[in-house]
CSV table of C-alpha atoms in Angstrom, one decimal:
chain,number,residue,atom,x,y,z
C,1,UNK,CA,84.6,171.9,65.3
C,2,UNK,CA,85.4,175.5,64.5
C,3,UNK,CA,89.1,175.5,65.5
C,4,UNK,CA,91.3,176.9,62.8
C,5,UNK,CA,88.5,177.4,60.4
C,6,UNK,CA,87.4,180.5,58.7
C,7,UNK,CA,83.9,181.5,57.7
C,8,UNK,CA,84.0,179.2,54.6
C,9,UNK,CA,85.0,176.2,56.6
C,10,UNK,CA,88.5,176.1,55.1
C,11,UNK,CA,91.3,175.3,57.5
C,12,UNK,CA,93.8,178.1,57.5
C,13,UNK,CA,97.5,177.3,58.2
C,14,UNK,CA,99.1,179.6,60.9
C,15,UNK,CA,101.6,181.9,59.4
C,16,UNK,CA,104.3,184.3,60.6
C,17,UNK,CA,103.6,186.5,57.6
C,18,UNK,CA,101.1,188.7,59.2
C,19,UNK,CA,101.8,192.2,57.8
C,20,UNK,CA,101.3,192.9,54.1
C,21,UNK,CA,102.3,196.6,54.3
C,22,UNK,CA,103.4,199.5,56.5
C,23,UNK,CA,102.8,203.0,55.3
C,24,UNK,CA,102.9,206.6,56.4
C,25,UNK,CA,101.0,209.2,54.4
C,26,UNK,CA,100.8,213.0,54.8
C,27,UNK,CA,97.6,214.8,55.1
C,28,UNK,CA,97.2,215.1,51.3
C,29,UNK,CA,97.5,211.3,51.0
C,30,UNK,CA,101.1,211.4,49.6
C,31,UNK,CA,103.5,208.6,50.5
C,32,UNK,CA,106.3,209.4,53.0
C,33,UNK,CA,107.1,205.8,53.7
C,34,UNK,CA,105.7,202.6,52.4
C,35,UNK,CA,106.9,199.0,52.7
C,36,UNK,CA,105.1,196.2,50.9
C,37,UNK,CA,106.0,192.7,52.0
C,38,UNK,CA,104.2,190.6,49.3
C,39,UNK,CA,102.9,190.7,45.8
C,40,UNK,CA,99.4,191.9,46.6
C,41,UNK,CA,100.4,195.2,44.9
C,42,UNK,CA,103.3,194.2,42.6
C,43,UNK,CA,103.9,197.6,40.9
C,44,UNK,CA,104.6,201.0,42.3
C,45,UNK,CA,101.6,202.4,40.4
C,46,UNK,CA,99.2,199.8,42.0
C,47,UNK,CA,100.7,200.6,45.4
C,48,UNK,CA,100.2,204.4,45.0
C,49,UNK,CA,96.6,203.8,43.8
C,50,UNK,CA,95.9,201.6,46.8
C,51,UNK,CA,97.4,204.3,49.1
C,52,UNK,CA,95.4,207.1,47.5
C,53,UNK,CA,92.1,205.0,47.8
C,54,UNK,CA,92.9,204.0,51.4
C,55,UNK,CA,93.6,207.6,52.4
C,56,UNK,CA,90.4,208.8,50.7
C,57,UNK,CA,88.5,206.2,52.6
C,58,UNK,CA,90.1,206.8,56.0
C,59,UNK,CA,91.2,210.5,56.3
C,60,UNK,CA,87.8,211.7,57.5
C,61,UNK,CA,86.8,208.5,59.3
C,62,UNK,CA,86.9,208.3,63.0
C,63,UNK,CA,87.6,204.6,63.2
C,64,UNK,CA,90.8,202.7,63.8
C,65,UNK,CA,90.2,199.7,61.5
C,66,UNK,CA,88.7,199.2,58.1
C,67,UNK,CA,88.2,196.2,55.8
C,68,UNK,CA,89.3,197.6,52.4
C,69,UNK,CA,89.8,195.9,49.1
C,70,UNK,CA,89.8,192.5,50.8
C,71,UNK,CA,92.4,193.6,53.3
C,72,UNK,CA,92.3,194.5,57.0
C,73,UNK,CA,93.8,197.9,57.6
C,74,UNK,CA,94.5,199.5,61.0
C,75,UNK,CA,95.4,203.1,61.1
C,76,UNK,CA,96.1,206.1,63.3
C,77,UNK,CA,96.5,209.8,62.5
C,78,UNK,CA,98.4,212.5,64.3
C,79,UNK,CA,98.7,216.2,63.2
C,80,UNK,CA,99.5,215.9,59.5
C,81,UNK,CA,100.5,212.2,59.3
C,82,UNK,CA,98.5,208.9,58.8
C,83,UNK,CA,100.1,205.6,59.9
C,84,UNK,CA,98.8,202.4,58.3
C,85,UNK,CA,99.4,198.7,58.9
C,86,UNK,CA,97.8,196.3,56.4
C,87,UNK,CA,97.2,192.6,56.7
C,88,UNK,CA,95.1,189.9,55.0
C,89,UNK,CA,91.3,189.8,55.5
C,90,UNK,CA,91.6,186.9,57.9
C,91,UNK,CA,94.5,188.4,59.9
C,92,UNK,CA,94.1,189.0,63.7
C,93,UNK,CA,93.3,192.7,64.1
C,94,UNK,CA,94.9,192.8,67.6
C,95,UNK,CA,98.2,191.7,66.1
C,96,UNK,CA,98.0,194.4,63.4
C,97,UNK,CA,97.0,197.0,66.0
C,98,UNK,CA,100.0,196.0,68.2
C,99,UNK,CA,102.3,196.5,65.2
C,100,UNK,CA,100.7,199.8,64.5
C,101,UNK,CA,101.1,200.9,68.1
C,102,UNK,CA,104.8,199.8,68.2
C,103,UNK,CA,105.4,201.6,64.9
C,104,UNK,CA,103.8,204.8,66.1
C,105,UNK,CA,105.2,204.8,69.6
C,106,UNK,CA,108.7,204.1,68.2
C,107,UNK,CA,108.4,207.0,65.8
C,108,UNK,CA,107.1,209.2,68.6
C,109,UNK,CA,110.1,208.4,70.8
C,110,UNK,CA,112.6,209.0,67.8
C,111,UNK,CA,110.9,212.3,67.1
C,112,UNK,CA,110.8,213.2,70.8
C,113,UNK,CA,107.0,213.2,70.8
C,114,UNK,CA,107.0,215.8,68.0
C,115,UNK,CA,105.1,213.5,65.5
C,116,UNK,CA,104.6,215.7,62.5
C,117,UNK,CA,105.7,215.7,58.8
C,118,UNK,CA,108.7,218.0,59.0
C,119,UNK,CA,110.2,216.2,62.0
C,120,UNK,CA,109.6,212.9,60.3
C,121,UNK,CA,111.3,214.0,57.1
C,122,UNK,CA,114.3,215.2,59.1
C,123,UNK,CA,114.7,211.8,60.6
C,124,UNK,CA,113.7,209.5,57.7
C,125,UNK,CA,116.9,207.3,58.2
C,126,UNK,CA,115.9,206.4,61.7
C,127,UNK,CA,112.2,205.9,60.7
C,128,UNK,CA,113.2,203.4,58.0
C,129,UNK,CA,115.4,201.6,60.4
C,130,UNK,CA,112.5,201.5,63.0
C,131,UNK,CA,110.2,200.0,60.3
C,132,UNK,CA,112.8,197.4,59.5
C,133,UNK,CA,113.3,196.5,63.2
C,134,UNK,CA,109.5,196.1,63.7
C,135,UNK,CA,108.7,194.1,60.6
C,136,UNK,CA,110.9,192.2,58.1
C,137,UNK,CA,109.4,190.6,55.0
C,138,UNK,CA,106.0,190.7,56.6
C,139,UNK,CA,107.1,188.9,59.8
C,140,UNK,CA,106.7,190.9,63.0
C,141,UNK,CA,110.1,191.0,64.8
C,142,UNK,CA,109.6,193.5,67.6
C,143,UNK,CA,106.6,195.1,69.2
C,144,UNK,CA,108.4,196.9,72.1
C,145,UNK,CA,109.0,200.6,71.1
C,146,UNK,CA,111.8,201.0,73.6
C,147,UNK,CA,113.7,198.0,72.1
C,148,UNK,CA,113.1,199.4,68.6
C,149,UNK,CA,114.4,202.9,69.6
C,150,UNK,CA,117.4,201.3,71.3
C,151,UNK,CA,118.4,199.3,68.2
C,152,UNK,CA,117.9,202.4,66.0
C,153,UNK,CA,119.7,204.9,68.1
C,154,UNK,CA,123.1,205.9,66.7
C,155,UNK,CA,125.6,207.2,69.1
C,156,UNK,CA,128.0,209.7,67.6
C,157,UNK,CA,131.0,208.7,69.7
C,158,UNK,CA,131.0,205.2,68.2
C,159,UNK,CA,131.1,206.4,64.5
C,160,UNK,CA,134.5,206.6,62.9
C,161,UNK,CA,135.3,210.2,61.7
C,162,UNK,CA,135.1,209.1,58.0
C,163,UNK,CA,131.5,207.9,58.4
C,164,UNK,CA,130.2,211.0,60.3
C,165,UNK,CA,128.2,213.6,58.5
C,166,UNK,CA,129.6,217.1,58.2
C,167,UNK,CA,127.0,218.3,60.7
C,168,UNK,CA,128.1,215.6,63.2
C,169,UNK,CA,131.7,216.6,62.8
C,170,UNK,CA,130.9,220.3,63.3
C,171,UNK,CA,128.8,219.6,66.4
C,172,UNK,CA,131.5,217.4,67.9
C,173,UNK,CA,134.1,220.2,67.2
C,174,UNK,CA,131.8,222.8,68.8
C,175,UNK,CA,131.5,220.7,71.9
C,176,UNK,CA,135.2,220.2,72.1
C,177,UNK,CA,135.9,223.9,71.8
C,178,UNK,CA,133.2,224.7,74.4
C,179,UNK,CA,134.8,222.3,76.9
C,180,UNK,CA,138.3,223.6,76.2
C,181,UNK,CA,137.1,227.2,76.9
C,182,UNK,CA,135.3,226.1,80.1
C,183,UNK,CA,138.5,224.6,81.6
């Protein structure tokens, strides 16, 4: 009778709280985005220490998964970014990997396949929204990158003038002038 048991023979209750953290680090191990969903690392200092140690352990490795400090960490790197999804040691790696893939693929679509630090920093608002759409409080909400991108997408036409940024207003004005000249 091994159903629902872990290695120690203790029965584990199923839980929706599968993700302990999402993080994006640059190629120096500095935090660009980090969301922690429980009290595993309660202080900012502990979180940054964990991120630094995790980065040092994974930035040269060629794997996609690591057991680190009693946690299961799945990760992916691209150009100058490292994407991490962290779960408990008895979490299903496939679930964590699907969250990582949804996170990465959503960001890739938002950045129009230009997944690198500068593009990411220019679109941090959408990146944070994507992270929130994928995972809330450690519970996985969405794993379809297309659905995430659709929810995150902001259409300029629907934003009232008072809530648009100066750049959006200027862009809109340029388009209106261009169309009036073309008539």
